[in-house]
PDB file of C-alpha atoms in Angstrom:
ATOM      1  CA  MET A   1      16.927  -6.881   8.656  1.00 93.00           C
ATOM      2  CA  ASN A   2      18.134  -3.537   7.373  1.00 97.00           C
ATOM      3  CA  TYR A   3      15.969  -0.440   7.661  1.00 98.00           C
ATOM      4  CA  GLU A   4      16.027   3.222   6.921  1.00 97.00           C
ATOM      5  CA  PHE A   5      13.961   6.121   8.437  1.00 98.00           C
ATOM      6  CA  GLN A   6      12.746   9.551   7.662  1.00 98.00           C
ATOM      7  CA  ASP A   7      11.019  11.895  10.112  1.00 98.00           C
ATOM      8  CA  PHE A   8       8.267  14.294   9.968  1.00 98.00           C
ATOM      9  CA  ASN A   9       6.849  16.999  12.273  1.00 97.00           C
ATOM     10  CA  GLY A  10       9.762  16.768  14.718  1.00 97.00           C
ATOM     11  CA  ALA A  11       9.662  13.268  15.364  1.00 98.00           C
ATOM     12  CA  ASP A  12      13.679  13.279  15.740  1.00 98.00           C
ATOM     13  CA  SER A  13      13.258  15.177  18.843  1.00 98.00           C
ATOM     14  CA  ILE A  14      10.581  13.156  20.279  1.00 98.00           C
ATOM     15  CA  PHE A  15      12.346   9.836  19.758  1.00 98.00           C
ATOM     16  CA  GLY A  16      15.602  11.381  20.908  1.00 97.00           C
ATOM     17  CA  GLU A  17      13.944  12.435  24.419  1.00 97.00           C
ATOM     18  CA  ILE A  18      10.732  11.362  25.671  1.00 97.00           C
ATOM     19  CA  ALA A  19      10.128   8.303  23.446  1.00 98.00           C
ATOM     20  CA  ALA A  20      13.614   7.331  23.223  1.00 98.00           C
ATOM     21  CA  ASP A  21      13.005   4.034  25.114  1.00 98.00           C
ATOM     22  CA  GLU A  22       9.996   2.920  22.616  1.00 98.00           C
ATOM     23  CA  TRP A  23      12.283   3.823  19.700  1.00 98.00           C
ATOM     24  CA  SER A  24      14.974   1.686  21.328  1.00 98.00           C
ATOM     25  CA  ASP A  25      12.305  -1.205  21.536  1.00 98.00           C
ATOM     26  CA  LEU A  26      11.693  -1.016  17.848  1.00 98.00           C
ATOM     27  CA  GLU A  27      15.279  -0.545  17.112  1.00 98.00           C
ATOM     28  CA  ALA A  28      15.954  -4.142  18.522  1.00 98.00           C
ATOM     29  CA  ILE A  29      13.036  -5.685  16.943  1.00 98.00           C
ATOM     30  CA  LEU A  30      13.780  -4.441  13.481  1.00 98.00           C
ATOM     31  CA  THR A  31      17.181  -5.228  13.708  1.00 97.00           C
ATOM     32  CA  ALA A  32      16.475  -9.007  14.644  1.00 97.00           C
ATOM     33  CA  LEU A  33      13.585  -9.106  12.027  1.00 98.00           C
ATOM     34  CA  PRO A  34      14.118 -12.066   9.547  1.00 97.00           C
ATOM     35  CA  PHE A  35      13.360 -11.728   5.841  1.00 98.00           C
ATOM     36  CA  PHE A  36      10.283 -13.304   4.800  1.00 97.00           C
ATOM     37  CA  LEU A  37       9.354 -14.007   0.945  1.00 97.00           C
ATOM     38  CA  GLN A  38       6.327 -15.817  -0.494  1.00 96.00           C
ATOM     39  CA  PRO A  39       5.354 -16.893  -4.075  1.00 94.00           C
ATOM     40  CA  SER A  40       3.222 -14.191  -5.978  1.00 94.00           C
ATOM     41  CA  ASP A  41      -0.285 -15.473  -7.132  1.00 87.00           C
ATOM     42  CA  GLN A  42      -0.930 -12.378  -9.034  1.00 82.00           C
ATOM     43  CA  ALA A  43      -1.425 -12.953 -12.921  1.00 79.00           C
ATOM     44  CA  GLN A  44       1.538 -12.896 -15.123  1.00 78.00           C
ATOM     45  CA  ARG A  45       3.695 -13.260 -11.887  1.00 82.00           C
ATOM     46  CA  ILE A  46       2.656 -16.516 -10.621  1.00 85.00           C
ATOM     47  CA  GLY A  47       5.479 -18.105  -8.261  1.00 91.00           C
ATOM     48  CA  ILE A  48       7.863 -15.215  -8.601  1.00 95.00           C
ATOM     49  CA  PRO A  49       9.164 -14.363  -5.194  1.00 96.00           C
ATOM     50  CA  ILE A  50       8.051 -11.390  -3.501  1.00 97.00           C
ATOM     51  CA  PHE A  51       7.986  -9.785   0.005  1.00 97.00           C
ATOM     52  CA  ASP A  52       5.839 -11.619   2.344  1.00 97.00           C
ATOM     53  CA  PRO A  53       3.733  -9.078   4.395  1.00 96.00           C
ATOM     54  CA  LYS A  54       1.791 -11.759   6.496  1.00 95.00           C
ATOM     55  CA  ALA A  55       4.769 -13.391   7.857  1.00 96.00           C
ATOM     56  CA  THR A  56       6.451 -10.200   8.595  1.00 97.00           C
ATOM     57  CA  ASN A  57       3.480  -8.392  10.171  1.00 97.00           C
ATOM     58  CA  ALA A  58       2.909 -11.445  12.447  1.00 96.00           C
ATOM     59  CA  TYR A  59       6.666 -11.416  13.539  1.00 97.00           C
ATOM     60  CA  LEU A  60       6.522  -7.888  14.431  1.00 98.00           C
ATOM     61  CA  THR A  61       3.423  -8.101  16.287  1.00 98.00           C
ATOM     62  CA  VAL A  62       4.679 -10.966  18.499  1.00 98.00           C
ATOM     63  CA  ALA A  63       8.207  -9.353  19.200  1.00 98.00           C
ATOM     64  CA  ALA A  64       6.548  -5.952  19.801  1.00 98.00           C
ATOM     65  CA  ALA A  65       4.490  -7.833  22.543  1.00 98.00           C
ATOM     66  CA  SER A  66       7.561  -8.847  24.065  1.00 98.00           C
ATOM     67  CA  PHE A  67       8.813  -5.521  24.849  1.00 98.00           C
ATOM     68  CA  GLY A  68       5.243  -4.556  26.146  1.00 98.00           C
ATOM     69  CA  TRP A  69       3.711  -3.202  22.977  1.00 98.00           C
ATOM     70  CA  LYS A  70       0.034  -4.298  22.335  1.00 97.00           C
ATOM     71  CA  ALA A  71      -2.649  -3.354  20.111  1.00 97.00           C
ATOM     72  CA  ILE A  72      -4.684  -0.254  20.779  1.00 97.00           C
ATOM     73  CA  PRO A  73      -8.324  -0.191  20.159  1.00 96.00           C
ATOM     74  CA  VAL A  74      -9.572   2.775  17.818  1.00 96.00           C
ATOM     75  CA  PRO A  75     -11.942   4.965  19.916  1.00 94.00           C
ATOM     76  CA  ASP A  76     -15.567   4.392  19.156  1.00 93.00           C
ATOM     77  CA  GLU A  77     -15.968   7.880  17.360  1.00 93.00           C
ATOM     78  CA  LEU A  78     -13.087   6.803  14.836  1.00 94.00           C
ATOM     79  CA  THR A  79     -14.119   3.169  14.215  1.00 93.00           C
ATOM     80  CA  MET A  80     -14.634   3.890  10.444  1.00 94.00           C
ATOM     81  CA  PHE A  81     -11.033   4.239  10.303  1.00 94.00           C
ATOM     82  CA  GLY A  82     -10.483   0.688  11.536  1.00 92.00           C
ATOM     83  CA  LYS A  83     -10.583  -1.599  14.593  1.00 94.00           C
ATOM     84  CA  ASP A  84      -7.000  -1.122  16.049  1.00 96.00           C
ATOM     85  CA  TRP A  85      -3.418   0.291  15.891  1.00 98.00           C
ATOM     86  CA  ASP A  86      -0.915  -2.427  15.584  1.00 98.00           C
ATOM     87  CA  GLY A  87       1.022  -1.537  18.582  1.00 98.00           C
ATOM     88  CA  GLY A  88       1.253   1.392  21.033  1.00 98.00           C
ATOM     89  CA  ARG A  89       3.454   1.787  24.498  1.00 98.00           C
ATOM     90  CA  ALA A  90       3.547   4.748  26.612  1.00 98.00           C
ATOM     91  CA  SER A  91       2.862   7.595  24.245  1.00 98.00           C
ATOM     92  CA  VAL A  92       3.679   6.030  20.826  1.00 98.00           C
ATOM     93  CA  LEU A  93       1.665   4.480  18.243  1.00 98.00           C
ATOM     94  CA  ALA A  94       2.931   1.964  15.735  1.00 98.00           C
ATOM     95  CA  GLU A  95       1.411   0.582  12.551  1.00 98.00           C
ATOM     96  CA  TRP A  96       2.955  -1.954  10.242  1.00 98.00           C
ATOM     97  CA  GLN A  97       1.991  -0.864   6.902  1.00 97.00           C
ATOM     98  CA  PHE A  98       2.112  -3.462   4.189  1.00 97.00           C
ATOM     99  CA  SER A  99      -1.288  -3.188   2.479  1.00 93.00           C
ATOM    100  CA  ASN A 100      -2.530  -1.018  -0.109  1.00 94.00           C
ATOM    101  CA  TYR A 101      -1.072   2.532  -0.305  1.00 92.00           C
ATOM    102  CA  PRO A 102      -4.303   4.463   0.453  1.00 92.00           C
ATOM    103  CA  PHE A 103      -4.437   3.045   4.043  1.00 95.00           C
ATOM    104  CA  LEU A 104      -1.376   5.066   4.834  1.00 97.00           C
ATOM    105  CA  TRP A 105      -3.865   8.153   5.339  1.00 96.00           C
ATOM    106  CA  ASN A 106      -6.453   5.879   7.215  1.00 95.00           C
ATOM    107  CA  ASN A 107      -3.517   5.461   9.881  1.00 96.00           C
ATOM    108  CA  VAL A 108      -2.286   8.958   9.813  1.00 97.00           C
ATOM    109  CA  ILE A 109      -5.674  10.552   9.914  1.00 96.00           C
ATOM    110  CA  ARG A 110      -6.830   8.655  12.873  1.00 97.00           C
ATOM    111  CA  SER A 111      -3.650   9.106  14.658  1.00 98.00           C
ATOM    112  CA  GLU A 112      -3.817  12.967  13.973  1.00 97.00           C
ATOM    113  CA  ALA A 113      -7.181  13.029  15.597  1.00 97.00           C
ATOM    114  CA  VAL A 114      -6.272  11.384  18.772  1.00 97.00           C
ATOM    115  CA  PHE A 115      -3.163  13.643  18.769  1.00 97.00           C
ATOM    116  CA  LYS A 116      -4.879  16.819  18.284  1.00 96.00           C
ATOM    117  CA  SER A 117      -7.756  15.965  20.426  1.00 95.00           C
ATOM    118  CA  ARG A 118      -5.628  14.677  23.316  1.00 94.00           C
ATOM    119  CA  VAL A 119      -7.860  11.649  23.764  1.00 92.00           C
ATOM    120  CA  VAL A 120      -6.331   9.213  26.050  1.00 93.00           C
ATOM    121  CA  LEU A 121      -6.399   5.795  24.575  1.00 95.00           C
ATOM    122  CA  LYS A 122      -6.955   2.786  26.682  1.00 91.00           C
ATOM    123  CA  GLY A 123      -3.499   1.571  27.770  1.00 91.00           C
ATOM    124  CA  LEU A 124      -1.561   4.761  26.511  1.00 96.00           C
ATOM    125  CA  GLN A 125      -0.441   8.084  27.768  1.00 96.00           C
ATOM    126  CA  PRO A 126      -1.519  11.028  25.647  1.00 96.00           C
ATOM    127  CA  VAL A 127      -0.106  10.140  22.016  1.00 97.00           C
ATOM    128  CA  ASN A 128       2.873  11.876  21.157  1.00 97.00           C
ATOM    129  CA  ALA A 129       3.961  10.214  17.865  1.00 98.00           C
ATOM    130  CA  LEU A 130       3.240   7.634  15.248  1.00 98.00           C
ATOM    131  CA  VAL A 131       5.824   4.870  13.923  1.00 98.00           C
ATOM    132  CA  ILE A 132       4.820   3.669  10.308  1.00 98.00           C
ATOM    133  CA  VAL A 133       6.870   0.503   9.235  1.00 98.00           C
ATOM    134  CA  THR A 134       6.585  -0.183   5.658  1.00 98.00           C
ATOM    135  CA  LYS A 135       8.950  -1.805   3.024  1.00 97.00           C
ATOM    136  CA  SER A 136      11.381  -0.224   0.279  1.00 96.00           C
ATOM    137  CA  GLY A 137      10.458   0.044  -2.950  1.00 93.00           C
ATOM    138  CA  ALA A 138      13.387  -2.122  -3.881  1.00 94.00           C
ATOM    139  CA  LEU A 139      11.632  -4.999  -2.913  1.00 96.00           C
ATOM    140  CA  PRO A 140       9.215  -6.918  -5.257  1.00 94.00           C
ATOM    141  CA  ALA A 141       5.693  -6.986  -3.704  1.00 94.00           C
ATOM    142  CA  SER A 142       2.021  -7.132  -4.485  1.00 92.00           C
ATOM    143  CA  ASN A 143       0.787  -4.548  -6.899  1.00 90.00           C
ATOM    144  CA  SER A 144      -0.573  -1.144  -5.211  1.00 93.00           C
ATOM    145  CA  THR A 145       0.867  -1.842  -1.964  1.00 95.00           C
ATOM    146  CA  LEU A 146       2.676   0.863  -0.123  1.00 96.00           C
ATOM    147  CA  TYR A 147       6.562   1.317  -0.025  1.00 95.00           C
ATOM    148  CA  TYR A 148       8.811   3.586   1.948  1.00 97.00           C
ATOM    149  CA  GLU A 149       9.646   5.961  -0.773  1.00 95.00           C
ATOM    150  CA  GLN A 150       6.264   6.528  -1.686  1.00 94.00           C
ATOM    151  CA  ALA A 151       5.235   7.023   1.872  1.00 97.00           C
ATOM    152  CA  CYS A 152       7.982   9.686   2.648  1.00 97.00           C
ATOM    153  CA  ALA A 153       6.871  11.351  -0.826  1.00 95.00           C
ATOM    154  CA  GLN A 154       3.344  11.761   0.201  1.00 95.00           C
ATOM    155  CA  LEU A 155       4.043  12.914   3.651  1.00 97.00           C
ATOM    156  CA  THR A 156       6.661  15.451   2.548  1.00 96.00           C
ATOM    157  CA  ALA A 157       3.827  16.876   0.356  1.00 94.00           C
ATOM    158  CA  VAL A 158       1.338  17.208   2.865  1.00 93.00           C
ATOM    159  CA  THR A 159       3.526  18.479   5.637  1.00 90.00           C
ATOM    160  CA  ASN A 160       4.860  21.176   3.506  1.00 88.00           C
ATOM    161  CA  TYR A 161       1.398  22.642   3.897  1.00 91.00           C
ATOM    162  CA  ASP A 162       1.016  22.114   7.631  1.00 90.00           C
ATOM    163  CA  THR A 163      -1.824  19.407   6.954  1.00 91.00           C
ATOM    164  CA  PHE A 164      -0.821  17.331   9.840  1.00 95.00           C
ATOM    165  CA  ALA A 165       0.950  18.199  13.159  1.00 96.00           C
ATOM    166  CA  ILE A 166       1.557  14.311  14.816  1.00 98.00           C
ATOM    167  CA  PRO A 167       5.246  13.566  14.544  1.00 98.00           C
ATOM    168  CA  ILE A 168       5.710  10.522  12.347  1.00 98.00           C
ATOM    169  CA  ARG A 169       8.556   8.319  11.938  1.00 98.00           C
ATOM    170  CA  VAL A 170       8.463   6.199   8.689  1.00 98.00           C
ATOM    171  CA  VAL A 171      10.720   3.235   8.441  1.00 98.00           C
ATOM    172  CA  GLY A 172      11.488   1.436   5.451  1.00 98.00           C
ATOM    173  CA  LEU A 173      12.595  -2.289   5.418  1.00 98.00           C
ATOM    174  CA  THR A 174      15.443  -3.100   3.056  1.00 96.00           C
ATOM    175  CA  ILE A 175      18.008  -5.678   2.421  1.00 94.00           C
ATOM    176  CA  PRO A 176      21.664  -5.424   2.332  1.00 92.00           C
ATOM    177  CA  LYS A 177      23.490  -5.182  -1.158  1.00 89.00           C
ATOM    178  CA  SER A 178      24.569  -8.658  -2.002  1.00 91.00           C
ATOM    179  CA  ASP A 179      24.233 -11.116  -4.756  1.00 94.00           C
ATOM    180  CA  ARG A 180      22.483 -13.648  -2.638  1.00 94.00           C
ATOM    181  CA  ILE A 181      20.153 -13.664   0.802  1.00 96.00           C
ATOM    182  CA  SER A 182      18.846 -16.006   3.217  1.00 96.00           C
ATOM    183  CA  ALA A 183      14.874 -15.935   3.599  1.00 97.00           C
ATOM    184  CA  THR A 184      12.037 -17.384   5.045  1.00 97.00           C
ATOM    185  CA  TRP A 185      10.024 -19.013   2.521  1.00 96.00           C
ATOM    186  CA  THR A 186       6.563 -19.479   2.913  1.00 95.00           C
ATOM    187  CA  GLU A 187       3.856 -21.137   0.474  1.00 92.00           C
ATOM    188  CA  TYR A 188       0.294 -20.271   1.845  1.00 91.00           C
ATOM    189  CA  PRO A 189      -2.709 -22.736   1.256  1.00 82.00           C
ATOM    190  CA  SER A 190      -4.569 -19.771  -0.440  1.00 69.00           C
ATOM    191  CA  ARG A 191      -4.106 -16.187  -1.192  1.00 66.00           C
ATOM    192  CA  TYR A 192      -5.772 -14.723   1.689  1.00 64.00           C
ATOM    193  CA  ALA A 193      -4.782 -17.527   4.145  1.00 64.00           C
ATOM    194  CA  ARG A 194      -2.621 -15.653   6.952  1.00 62.00           C
ATOM    195  CA  GLN A 195      -1.461 -19.340   8.474  1.00 67.00           C
ATOM    196  CA  GLY A 196      -1.024 -22.687   7.525  1.00 68.00           C
ATOM    197  CA  GLY A 197       1.863 -22.149   5.118  1.00 76.00           C
ATOM    198  CA  ILE A 198       4.784 -24.397   5.193  1.00 85.00           C
ATOM    199  CA  ALA A 199       7.832 -21.958   5.779  1.00 91.00           C
ATOM    200  CA  VAL A 200      11.294 -23.176   5.181  1.00 95.00           C
ATOM    201  CA  ASN A 201      14.616 -21.238   4.901  1.00 96.00           C
ATOM    202  CA  ARG A 202      15.975 -20.860   1.447  1.00 96.00           C
ATOM    203  CA  THR A 203      18.921 -18.861  -0.461  1.00 97.00           C
ATOM    204  CA  PHE A 204      17.857 -16.526  -3.157  1.00 97.00           C
ATOM    205  CA  LEU A 205      19.948 -15.105  -5.670  1.00 96.00           C
ATOM    206  CA  VAL A 206      19.577 -11.390  -6.003  1.00 96.00           C
ATOM    207  CA  THR A 207      19.479  -9.414  -9.259  1.00 95.00           C
ATOM    208  CA  ARG A 208      19.820  -5.685  -9.525  1.00 91.00           C
ATOM    209  CA  MET A 209      16.919  -3.925 -11.587  1.00 88.00           C
ATOM    210  CA  ARG A 210      16.452  -0.520 -12.966  1.00 82.00           C
ATOM    211  CA  ALA A 211      15.652   2.379 -10.588  1.00 83.00           C
ATOM    212  CA  ASN A 212      11.727   3.300 -10.219  1.00 78.00           C
ATOM    213  CA  GLN A 213      10.319   6.784 -10.195  1.00 76.00           C
ATOM    214  CA  TYR A 214      11.832   7.390  -6.794  1.00 75.00           C
ATOM    215  CA  GLY A 215      15.401   6.544  -8.013  1.00 82.00           C
ATOM    216  CA  VAL A 216      15.477   3.406  -6.067  1.00 86.00           C
ATOM    217  CA  GLN A 217      16.986   0.488  -7.775  1.00 87.00           C
ATOM    218  CA  GLY A 218      14.744  -2.719  -7.631  1.00 92.00           C
ATOM    219  CA  VAL A 219      15.934  -6.160  -7.024  1.00 94.00           C
ATOM    220  CA  ARG A 220      14.518  -9.765  -8.389  1.00 95.00           C
ATOM    221  CA  PHE A 221      14.925 -12.938  -6.283  1.00 96.00           C
ATOM    222  CA  ALA A 222      15.459 -16.339  -7.518  1.00 94.00           C
ATOM    223  CA  LEU A 223      15.977 -19.618  -5.676  1.00 91.00           C
ATOM    224  CA  GLU A 224      19.560 -20.695  -5.546  1.00 88.00           C
ATOM    225  CA  ASP A 225      18.545 -24.232  -5.843  1.00 77.00           C
ATOM    226  CA  PRO A 226      14.736 -24.504  -6.923  1.00 68.00           C
ATOM    227  CA  ASN A 227      14.798 -28.300  -6.230  1.00 62.00           C
TER     228      ASN A 227
END
């Protein structure tokens, strides 16, 4: 899958030096990541192909584990911010952030807390950086979920005030510019089901839409052969 990234608080230096191996892992995983779509179940959008966060999240977790990454428990004093980080290796934390946009700050705040305190998390060295993987705003998705351009705009706003110190690399998943694309299409048995869906490889026609508030041109997908 294609991706882009933006760095904050000196993340470029961190991933160019002491965390170069960890970024190399993630580059390999992201490059090999298939494109996953699912039918929307939201009102007035029923059946429309949208980004599939569940299959994407599952793939990233399994693929990262093959490189030695693992879920990192949140310290007891920070459990009001969640159970764990999706991945961690050496001195880097990683989050696959495809849920509602306010959770960006949940992940940043708890990561900032361990970075500044130098608390050593189980199985890690002292934290030096955070990677947040999300999706481009070009991709149709469930309402109110975080997208790359939005995350970058928000982080730019707060880092201009020196609100956070932890180096952060935000990654945005996107697709090549083409009039058709292959994707894994999964129909889940219910809205909140994470498993049990029937996954098939399908080809989708791509239609370019108007640019959004961040200047990103959206796309729309339609099954090439709906039968």
